[in-house]
PDB file of C-alpha atoms and ligand atoms in Angstrom:
ATOM      1  CA  MET A  16      17.947-151.959 -23.376  1.00 49.00           C
ATOM      2  CA  PRO A  17      13.984-152.360 -25.142  1.00 58.00           C
ATOM      3  CA  ASP A  18      10.996-150.239 -23.890  1.00 85.00           C
ATOM      4  CA  ALA A  19      10.681-149.865 -20.167  1.00 95.00           C
ATOM      5  CA  ALA A  20       6.325-149.482 -20.620  1.00 97.00           C
ATOM      6  CA  ALA A  21       4.929-152.594 -18.327  1.00 98.00           C
ATOM      7  CA  THR A  22       1.462-152.923 -17.224  1.00 98.00           C
ATOM      8  CA  ILE A  23       0.872-155.356 -13.905  1.00 98.00           C
ATOM      9  CA  LEU A  24      -1.062-157.372 -11.977  1.00 98.00           C
ATOM     10  CA  PHE A  25      -0.927-158.623  -8.955  1.00 98.00           C
ATOM     11  CA  VAL A  26      -3.873-160.850  -7.384  1.00 98.00           C
ATOM     12  CA  GLY A  27      -4.141-161.454  -3.383  1.00 98.00           C
ATOM     13  CA  ASP A  28      -3.953-164.380  -1.463  1.00 98.00           C
ATOM     14  CA  ILE A  29      -6.400-166.389  -3.611  1.00 98.00           C
ATOM     15  CA  VAL A  30      -8.669-168.076  -0.909  1.00 98.00           C
ATOM     16  CA  GLY A  31      -9.045-172.496  -1.147  1.00 97.00           C
ATOM     17  CA  GLY A  32     -11.563-173.022  -3.943  1.00 97.00           C
ATOM     18  CA  CYS A  33     -14.155-169.944  -4.099  1.00 97.00           C
ATOM     19  CA  GLY A  34     -11.092-167.841  -4.028  1.00 98.00           C
ATOM     20  CA  ARG A  35     -10.073-170.197  -7.442  1.00 98.00           C
ATOM     21  CA  ARG A  36     -13.549-170.058  -8.889  1.00 98.00           C
ATOM     22  CA  THR A  37     -12.954-166.069  -8.801  1.00 98.00           C
ATOM     23  CA  VAL A  38      -9.924-165.392 -10.701  1.00 98.00           C
ATOM     24  CA  LEU A  39      -9.714-168.242 -12.830  1.00 98.00           C
ATOM     25  CA  ARG A  40     -13.554-166.257 -13.805  1.00 98.00           C
ATOM     26  CA  SER A  41     -11.680-162.311 -13.646  1.00 98.00           C
ATOM     27  CA  LEU A  42      -8.808-163.174 -15.563  1.00 98.00           C
ATOM     28  CA  PRO A  43     -10.000-162.436 -18.983  1.00 98.00           C
ATOM     29  CA  LEU A  44     -12.105-159.722 -18.045  1.00 98.00           C
ATOM     30  CA  LEU A  45      -8.985-157.201 -15.737  1.00 98.00           C
ATOM     31  CA  ARG A  46      -6.826-158.564 -18.935  1.00 98.00           C
ATOM     32  CA  GLU A  47      -9.050-156.565 -21.180  1.00 98.00           C
ATOM     33  CA  ARG A  48      -9.730-154.038 -18.564  1.00 98.00           C
ATOM     34  CA  TYR A  49      -5.949-153.635 -17.977  1.00 98.00           C
ATOM     35  CA  GLU A  50      -4.078-155.194 -20.554  1.00 98.00           C
ATOM     36  CA  PRO A  51      -1.599-156.350 -17.808  1.00 98.00           C
ATOM     37  CA  THR A  52       2.187-157.164 -19.383  1.00 98.00           C
ATOM     38  CA  PHE A  53       2.713-159.099 -16.261  1.00 98.00           C
ATOM     39  CA  VAL A  54       0.237-161.430 -14.468  1.00 98.00           C
ATOM     40  CA  VAL A  55       1.036-162.286 -10.483  1.00 98.00           C
ATOM     41  CA  VAL A  56      -0.854-164.024  -8.172  1.00 98.00           C
ATOM     42  CA  ASN A  57       0.274-164.695  -4.369  1.00 98.00           C
ATOM     43  CA  GLY A  58      -1.841-168.533  -3.432  1.00 98.00           C
ATOM     44  CA  GLU A  59      -0.414-169.779  -0.608  1.00 98.00           C
ATOM     45  CA  ASN A  60      -4.298-170.040  -0.044  1.00 97.00           C
ATOM     46  CA  ALA A  61      -5.268-171.693  -2.737  1.00 98.00           C
ATOM     47  CA  ALA A  62      -5.759-175.660  -2.037  1.00 97.00           C
ATOM     48  CA  GLY A  63      -8.162-175.724   0.751  1.00 94.00           C
ATOM     49  CA  GLY A  64      -7.280-172.112   2.085  1.00 93.00           C
ATOM     50  CA  LEU A  65      -4.065-173.361   3.458  1.00 96.00           C
ATOM     51  CA  GLY A  66      -0.820-174.092   0.683  1.00 97.00           C
ATOM     52  CA  ILE A  67      -0.627-174.163  -2.901  1.00 98.00           C
ATOM     53  CA  SER A  68      -0.928-177.591  -4.790  1.00 98.00           C
ATOM     54  CA  PRO A  69       0.543-178.640  -8.412  1.00 98.00           C
ATOM     55  CA  ARG A  70      -2.891-179.322  -9.885  1.00 98.00           C
ATOM     56  CA  ILE A  71      -4.024-175.909  -8.727  1.00 98.00           C
ATOM     57  CA  ALA A  72      -0.493-173.947  -9.602  1.00 98.00           C
ATOM     58  CA  ASP A  73      -0.843-175.354 -13.010  1.00 98.00           C
ATOM     59  CA  GLU A  74      -4.238-174.135 -13.373  1.00 98.00           C
ATOM     60  CA  LEU A  75      -2.976-170.551 -12.504  1.00 98.00           C
ATOM     61  CA  TYR A  76      -0.155-171.237 -15.131  1.00 98.00           C
ATOM     62  CA  GLU A  77      -3.020-172.205 -18.424  1.00 98.00           C
ATOM     63  CA  SER A  78      -4.980-169.347 -16.808  1.00 97.00           C
ATOM     64  CA  GLY A  79      -2.238-167.149 -18.597  1.00 96.00           C
ATOM     65  CA  VAL A  80       0.255-166.655 -14.539  1.00 98.00           C
ATOM     66  CA  ASP A  81       3.168-165.130 -15.629  1.00 98.00           C
ATOM     67  CA  ALA A  82       4.766-165.935 -11.598  1.00 98.00           C
ATOM     68  CA  ILE A  83       3.170-167.083  -7.927  1.00 98.00           C
ATOM     69  CA  THR A  84       3.745-165.676  -4.965  1.00 98.00           C
ATOM     70  CA  LEU A  85       3.184-168.007  -1.526  1.00 98.00           C
ATOM     71  CA  GLY A  86       4.188-167.622   2.137  1.00 98.00           C
ATOM     72  CA  ASN A  87       3.939-168.676   5.808  1.00 97.00           C
ATOM     73  CA  HIS A  88       1.265-171.838   3.767  1.00 97.00           C
ATOM     74  CA  ALA A  89       4.047-172.500   1.332  1.00 97.00           C
ATOM     75  CA  TYR A  90       5.074-176.177   2.590  1.00 97.00           C
ATOM     76  CA  HIS A  91       1.637-177.128   3.744  1.00 97.00           C
ATOM     77  CA  ARG A  92       0.733-178.948   0.645  1.00 97.00           C
ATOM     78  CA  ARG A  93       4.080-181.810   0.454  1.00 96.00           C
ATOM     79  CA  GLU A  94       3.362-183.080  -3.580  1.00 97.00           C
ATOM     80  CA  ILE A  95       3.822-178.489  -3.763  1.00 98.00           C
ATOM     81  CA  ILE A  96       8.189-179.768  -1.898  1.00 97.00           C
ATOM     82  CA  PRO A  97       9.198-181.596  -5.475  1.00 97.00           C
ATOM     83  CA  TYR A  98       6.503-178.994  -8.051  1.00 98.00           C
ATOM     84  CA  LEU A  99       8.855-175.885  -5.954  1.00 97.00           C
ATOM     85  CA  GLU A 100      11.905-178.025  -7.648  1.00 95.00           C
ATOM     86  CA  ASP A 101      10.948-178.195 -11.161  1.00 96.00           C
ATOM     87  CA  HIS A 102       8.702-174.663 -11.582  1.00 98.00           C
ATOM     88  CA  PRO A 103      11.138-171.415 -11.176  1.00 98.00           C
ATOM     89  CA  ARG A 104       7.680-169.257 -11.446  1.00 98.00           C
ATOM     90  CA  LEU A 105       6.847-170.410  -7.922  1.00 98.00           C
ATOM     91  CA  LEU A 106       8.260-168.428  -5.485  1.00 98.00           C
ATOM     92  CA  ARG A 107       8.595-169.197  -1.824  1.00 98.00           C
ATOM     93  CA  PRO A 108      10.027-166.130   0.475  1.00 98.00           C
ATOM     94  CA  VAL A 109      13.548-165.606  -0.101  1.00 98.00           C
ATOM     95  CA  ASN A 110      14.379-165.209   3.801  1.00 98.00           C
ATOM     96  CA  TYR A 111      13.569-167.985   4.637  1.00 98.00           C
ATOM     97  CA  VAL A 112      16.673-170.926   5.464  1.00 97.00           C
ATOM     98  CA  HIS A 113      18.469-171.052   1.405  1.00 93.00           C
ATOM     99  CA  SER A 114      18.159-175.050   1.952  1.00 96.00           C
ATOM    100  CA  GLN A 115      14.523-175.369   2.989  1.00 97.00           C
ATOM    101  CA  PRO A 116      13.277-176.001  -1.596  1.00 97.00           C
ATOM    102  CA  GLY A 117      12.606-173.723  -3.819  1.00 98.00           C
ATOM    103  CA  ARG A 118      13.517-169.779  -4.551  1.00 97.00           C
ATOM    104  CA  GLY A 119      12.411-166.536  -3.524  1.00 98.00           C
ATOM    105  CA  THR A 120      13.420-164.835  -6.600  1.00 98.00           C
ATOM    106  CA  CYS A 121      12.214-165.818 -10.583  1.00 98.00           C
ATOM    107  CA  VAL A 122      12.381-163.421 -13.648  1.00 98.00           C
ATOM    108  CA  ILE A 123       9.799-163.231 -16.550  1.00 98.00           C
ATOM    109  CA  GLU A 124       9.817-161.501 -19.741  1.00 98.00           C
ATOM    110  CA  SER A 125       7.283-160.427 -21.946  1.00 97.00           C
ATOM    111  CA  ALA A 126       7.486-160.933 -25.082  1.00 94.00           C
ATOM    112  CA  ALA A 127       8.451-156.596 -26.534  1.00 94.00           C
ATOM    113  CA  GLY A 128      11.472-157.848 -24.001  1.00 96.00           C
ATOM    114  CA  VAL A 129      10.513-156.088 -20.635  1.00 98.00           C
ATOM    115  CA  ARG A 130      11.747-158.616 -17.986  1.00 98.00           C
ATOM    116  CA  LEU A 131       9.884-158.443 -14.552  1.00 98.00           C
ATOM    117  CA  GLY A 132      12.243-159.331 -10.738  1.00 98.00           C
ATOM    118  CA  VAL A 133       9.635-161.043  -8.836  1.00 98.00           C
ATOM    119  CA  ILE A 134      11.164-160.987  -4.920  1.00 98.00           C
ATOM    120  CA  ASN A 135       8.357-162.169  -2.079  1.00 98.00           C
ATOM    121  CA  VAL A 136       9.767-162.109   1.323  1.00 98.00           C
ATOM    122  CA  SER A 137       8.469-162.873   4.427  1.00 98.00           C
ATOM    123  CA  GLY A 138       8.140-160.194   7.504  1.00 98.00           C
ATOM    124  CA  ASN A 139      10.265-161.123  10.179  1.00 98.00           C
ATOM    125  CA  LEU A 140       7.642-159.755  12.630  1.00 97.00           C
ATOM    126  CA  PHE A 141       4.734-162.918  13.776  1.00 95.00           C
ATOM    127  CA  LEU A 142       6.094-164.347  11.402  1.00 96.00           C
ATOM    128  CA  LYS A 143       9.113-167.565  11.223  1.00 94.00           C
ATOM    129  CA  ALA A 144      12.214-166.643   8.470  1.00 96.00           C
ATOM    130  CA  ALA A 145      14.701-167.445   9.061  1.00 96.00           C
ATOM    131  CA  HIS A 146      16.945-164.457   7.557  1.00 98.00           C
ATOM    132  CA  PRO A 147      15.794-160.578   7.785  1.00 98.00           C
ATOM    133  CA  ALA A 148      13.636-159.652   5.186  1.00 98.00           C
ATOM    134  CA  PHE A 149      15.648-155.797   5.310  1.00 98.00           C
ATOM    135  CA  SER A 150      18.765-157.332   3.839  1.00 98.00           C
ATOM    136  CA  GLU A 151      17.646-160.391   2.276  1.00 98.00           C
ATOM    137  CA  VAL A 152      15.480-158.345  -0.321  1.00 98.00           C
ATOM    138  CA  ASP A 153      19.124-156.341  -0.537  1.00 98.00           C
ATOM    139  CA  ARG A 154      20.535-159.352  -1.598  1.00 98.00           C
ATOM    140  CA  ALA A 155      17.470-160.905  -3.648  1.00 98.00           C
ATOM    141  CA  LEU A 156      17.554-157.094  -5.358  1.00 98.00           C
ATOM    142  CA  ARG A 157      21.752-157.639  -6.249  1.00 98.00           C
ATOM    143  CA  GLU A 158      21.316-160.762  -7.577  1.00 96.00           C
ATOM    144  CA  LEU A 159      18.291-160.319 -10.248  1.00 97.00           C
ATOM    145  CA  GLY A 160      20.608-157.764 -12.011  1.00 94.00           C
ATOM    146  CA  ASP A 161      19.296-154.799 -14.353  1.00 95.00           C
ATOM    147  CA  VAL A 162      16.119-156.008 -14.947  1.00 98.00           C
ATOM    148  CA  GLU A 163      13.698-153.711 -15.968  1.00 98.00           C
ATOM    149  CA  HIS A 164      11.029-154.018 -13.874  1.00 98.00           C
ATOM    150  CA  VAL A 165      11.059-156.131  -9.737  1.00 98.00           C
ATOM    151  CA  LEU A 166       7.309-156.298  -7.631  1.00 98.00           C
ATOM    152  CA  VAL A 167       8.306-156.915  -4.552  1.00 98.00           C
ATOM    153  CA  ASP A 168       6.048-159.057  -2.315  1.00 98.00           C
ATOM    154  CA  MET A 169       6.673-158.106   0.871  1.00 98.00           C
ATOM    155  CA  HIS A 170       3.934-161.290   3.180  1.00 98.00           C
ATOM    156  CA  ALA A 171       3.707-159.802   6.825  1.00 98.00           C
ATOM    157  CA  GLU A 172       1.931-159.641   9.222  1.00 98.00           C
ATOM    158  CA  ALA A 173       2.563-155.817  10.808  1.00 98.00           C
ATOM    159  CA  THR A 174       1.606-152.805   9.370  1.00 98.00           C
ATOM    160  CA  SER A 175       5.003-150.930   9.987  1.00 98.00           C
ATOM    161  CA  GLU A 176       7.064-153.984   8.877  1.00 98.00           C
ATOM    162  CA  LYS A 177       5.324-153.290   4.921  1.00 98.00           C
ATOM    163  CA  VAL A 178       5.235-149.701   5.397  1.00 98.00           C
ATOM    164  CA  ALA A 179       9.390-149.528   6.258  1.00 98.00           C
ATOM    165  CA  MET A 180       9.943-151.967   3.751  1.00 98.00           C
ATOM    166  CA  GLY A 181       8.404-149.735   0.837  1.00 98.00           C
ATOM    167  CA  TRP A 182      10.650-147.109   2.412  1.00 98.00           C
ATOM    168  CA  HIS A 183      13.700-149.256   1.820  1.00 98.00           C
ATOM    169  CA  LEU A 184      12.668-150.418  -1.087  1.00 98.00           C
ATOM    170  CA  ASP A 185      11.750-147.254  -2.012  1.00 98.00           C
ATOM    171  CA  GLY A 186      13.305-145.620  -5.515  1.00 98.00           C
ATOM    172  CA  ARG A 187      14.684-149.736  -6.580  1.00 98.00           C
ATOM    173  CA  VAL A 188      12.151-150.914  -7.098  1.00 98.00           C
ATOM    174  CA  SER A 189       9.110-150.862  -9.212  1.00 98.00           C
ATOM    175  CA  VAL A 190       6.120-152.170  -6.810  1.00 98.00           C
ATOM    176  CA  VAL A 191       5.478-153.196  -3.194  1.00 98.00           C
ATOM    177  CA  VAL A 192       3.033-155.448  -2.124  1.00 98.00           C
ATOM    178  CA  GLY A 193       2.358-156.350   0.940  1.00 98.00           C
ATOM    179  CA  THR A 194      -0.424-160.054   1.716  1.00 98.00           C
ATOM    180  CA  HIS A 195      -1.330-161.794   4.221  1.00 98.00           C
ATOM    181  CA  THR A 196      -3.159-160.412   6.171  1.00 98.00           C
ATOM    182  CA  HIS A 197      -6.474-160.696   3.271  1.00 98.00           C
ATOM    183  CA  VAL A 198      -7.585-156.991   4.418  1.00 98.00           C
ATOM    184  CA  PRO A 199      -6.987-154.485   1.514  1.00 98.00           C
ATOM    185  CA  THR A 200      -5.571-150.951   3.297  1.00 98.00           C
ATOM    186  CA  ALA A 201      -6.672-147.898   1.606  1.00 98.00           C
ATOM    187  CA  ASP A 202      -3.332-146.271   1.109  1.00 98.00           C
ATOM    188  CA  ALA A 203      -2.383-147.771  -2.492  1.00 98.00           C
ATOM    189  CA  ARG A 204       0.871-144.100  -3.718  1.00 98.00           C
ATOM    190  CA  VAL A 205       3.681-144.135  -6.485  1.00 98.00           C
ATOM    191  CA  LEU A 206       6.312-142.930  -3.424  1.00 98.00           C
ATOM    192  CA  PRO A 207       8.476-140.298  -4.305  1.00 98.00           C
ATOM    193  CA  GLY A 208      11.351-142.160  -5.280  1.00 98.00           C
ATOM    194  CA  GLY A 209       8.589-143.799  -8.399  1.00 98.00           C
ATOM    195  CA  THR A 210       8.435-147.101  -6.426  1.00 98.00           C
ATOM    196  CA  ALA A 211       3.946-148.311  -5.967  1.00 98.00           C
ATOM    197  CA  TYR A 212       2.952-149.380  -2.641  1.00 99.00           C
ATOM    198  CA  ILE A 213       0.266-151.004  -0.692  1.00 98.00           C
ATOM    199  CA  THR A 214       0.378-152.783   2.914  1.00 98.00           C
ATOM    200  CA  ASP A 215      -2.175-154.937   1.653  1.00 98.00           C
ATOM    201  CA  VAL A 216      -3.552-155.883  -1.746  1.00 98.00           C
ATOM    202  CA  GLY A 217      -6.205-157.813   0.537  1.00 98.00           C
ATOM    203  CA  MET A 218      -7.282-161.802  -0.947  1.00 98.00           C
ATOM    204  CA  THR A 219      -9.072-163.322  -3.312  1.00 98.00           C
ATOM    205  CA  GLY A 220     -12.180-165.361  -1.545  1.00 98.00           C
ATOM    206  CA  ALA A 221     -15.190-164.488  -0.122  1.00 97.00           C
ATOM    207  CA  ARG A 222     -15.705-161.845   1.917  1.00 97.00           C
ATOM    208  CA  GLY A 223     -18.576-162.740   3.308  1.00 97.00           C
ATOM    209  CA  GLY A 224     -15.957-164.899   5.824  1.00 96.00           C
ATOM    210  CA  VAL A 225     -13.409-164.165   8.604  1.00 96.00           C
ATOM    211  CA  ILE A 226     -10.847-162.839   5.972  1.00 96.00           C
ATOM    212  CA  GLY A 227     -11.310-166.495   4.029  1.00 96.00           C
ATOM    213  CA  VAL A 228     -12.758-168.425   6.989  1.00 95.00           C
ATOM    214  CA  GLU A 229     -16.187-170.329   6.984  1.00 95.00           C
ATOM    215  CA  ARG A 230     -17.523-166.891   9.622  1.00 95.00           C
ATOM    216  CA  SER A 231     -19.594-169.184  12.068  1.00 94.00           C
ATOM    217  CA  ARG A 232     -16.500-171.734  12.777  1.00 92.00           C
ATOM    218  CA  ALA A 233     -14.344-168.362  13.218  1.00 94.00           C
ATOM    219  CA  VAL A 234     -16.930-166.786  15.102  1.00 94.00           C
ATOM    220  CA  GLU A 235     -18.108-170.278  17.071  1.00 93.00           C
ATOM    221  CA  ASN A 236     -13.697-170.644  17.422  1.00 92.00           C
ATOM    222  CA  PHE A 237     -13.527-166.821  19.269  1.00 93.00           C
ATOM    223  CA  LEU A 238     -16.348-167.692  21.297  1.00 95.00           C
ATOM    224  CA  THR A 239     -15.565-171.297  22.711  1.00 95.00           C
ATOM    225  CA  GLN A 240     -11.643-170.486  22.380  1.00 94.00           C
ATOM    226  CA  MET A 241     -11.035-173.845  21.874  1.00 91.00           C
ATOM    227  CA  PRO A 242      -9.757-175.488  18.472  1.00 86.00           C
ATOM    228  CA  GLY A 243     -11.974-175.893  15.467  1.00 81.00           C
ATOM    229  CA  ARG A 244     -11.234-177.033  11.749  1.00 82.00           C
ATOM    230  CA  PHE A 245     -11.724-173.937   9.578  1.00 86.00           C
ATOM    231  CA  GLU A 246     -13.481-174.633   6.845  1.00 90.00           C
ATOM    232  CA  PRO A 247     -12.713-171.551   3.784  1.00 93.00           C
ATOM    233  CA  ALA A 248     -16.130-169.621   3.228  1.00 96.00           C
ATOM    234  CA  SER A 249     -17.686-169.020  -0.407  1.00 96.00           C
ATOM    235  CA  ASP A 250     -19.831-166.503   0.555  1.00 97.00           C
ATOM    236  CA  ASP A 251     -20.159-162.787  -1.389  1.00 98.00           C
ATOM    237  CA  PRO A 252     -16.683-163.841  -3.785  1.00 98.00           C
ATOM    238  CA  TRP A 253     -14.463-160.267  -4.320  1.00 98.00           C
ATOM    239  CA  LEU A 254     -11.817-160.080  -6.184  1.00 98.00           C
ATOM    240  CA  MET A 255      -8.644-157.502  -5.235  1.00 98.00           C
ATOM    241  CA  GLY A 256      -5.227-156.644  -6.400  1.00 98.00           C
ATOM    242  CA  ILE A 257      -3.672-153.395  -7.946  1.00 98.00           C
ATOM    243  CA  VAL A 258      -3.376-152.829 -10.818  1.00 98.00           C
ATOM    244  CA  VAL A 259       0.859-151.073 -11.753  1.00 98.00           C
ATOM    245  CA  ARG A 260       1.583-148.387 -14.822  1.00 98.00           C
ATOM    246  CA  CYS A 261       5.175-147.975 -16.021  1.00 98.00           C
ATOM    247  CA  SER A 262       6.632-146.423 -19.060  1.00 97.00           C
ATOM    248  CA  GLN A 263      10.254-145.824 -17.256  1.00 97.00           C
ATOM    249  CA  PRO A 264      12.695-148.557 -15.715  1.00 97.00           C
ATOM    250  CA  ARG A 265      11.604-148.997 -11.858  1.00 97.00           C
ATOM    251  CA  ARG A 266       9.010-146.501 -11.984  1.00 98.00           C
ATOM    252  CA  ALA A 267       5.853-146.570 -12.130  1.00 98.00           C
ATOM    253  CA  ASP A 268       3.363-144.017 -13.633  1.00 98.00           C
ATOM    254  CA  ALA A 269      -0.083-145.156 -11.000  1.00 98.00           C
ATOM    255  CA  ILE A 270      -0.986-147.546  -8.831  1.00 98.00           C
ATOM    256  CA  GLU A 271      -5.094-147.896  -8.534  1.00 98.00           C
ATOM    257  CA  GLN A 272      -6.634-150.387  -7.059  1.00 98.00           C
ATOM    258  CA  VAL A 273      -9.036-153.253  -7.686  1.00 98.00           C
ATOM    259  CA  LEU A 274     -11.745-154.097  -5.202  1.00 98.00           C
ATOM    260  CA  MET A 275     -14.140-156.650  -7.066  1.00 98.00           C
ATOM    261  CA  GLU A 276     -16.877-158.754  -7.003  1.00 98.00           C
ATOM    262  CA  ALA A 277     -17.511-161.903  -8.401  1.00 97.00           C
ATOM    263  CA  PRO A 278     -18.525-161.766 -11.956  1.00 95.00           C
TER     264      PRO A 278
HETATM  265 FE1  LIG B 317      -2.537-165.606   3.124  1.00 75.28          FE
HETATM  266 FE1  LIG B 318      -0.224-165.418   5.035  1.00 75.28          FE
END
């Protein structure tokens, strides 16, 4: 087995054009600062706030992103469906109906031969996913086999479900990150079994909006209780992510939160 040393950078939900510009501008800086072995991003809101398009996925890969995870907005853009089938490093939650387009796991390998398995899984509370997250993540782990590291993106609404997933996987994977709520939590830590964990990484996009949406429209919607069209916000762009350093297989030495104003 090759040396398992690896640094994993994970960036939370990229929201709209503002989020895309922020991540593309920040990556060179983050590469210099952290020298990540692997870069994984959640792209479920990358296209106008909902879903991802082939052009945007291509742009992220060209910028050096190794794998992209999604979530409940995975299929919002229909043009992504054939692309999902052809691009094994673009993941939708593994616990969807198995006939739904795409796949929920992939393995990426560094130049030094260190392998990172990535699993995207959806919570079952307040989100539509065909199969239970907890048993499906176990199945996905068995299928990944003996890769040196595993990152699980648990895309879920409820903090309790994400915390439980962290404990469920502690000692068996390198990192469990929560995504979907777009608000970073203050609980990043390495669990006793060696798994780096955070309940929510947060989002990459306009902090001056309401979880990425233009704030006056979002407030109006709450005031009037009438449906309205949401537009992604652009005010006060930030990148939110985490960096995990590992020296042993499936173990994290440290997790560091990255909360950074767009350069
Ligand atoms: Fe999201
Ligand atoms: Fe989501």
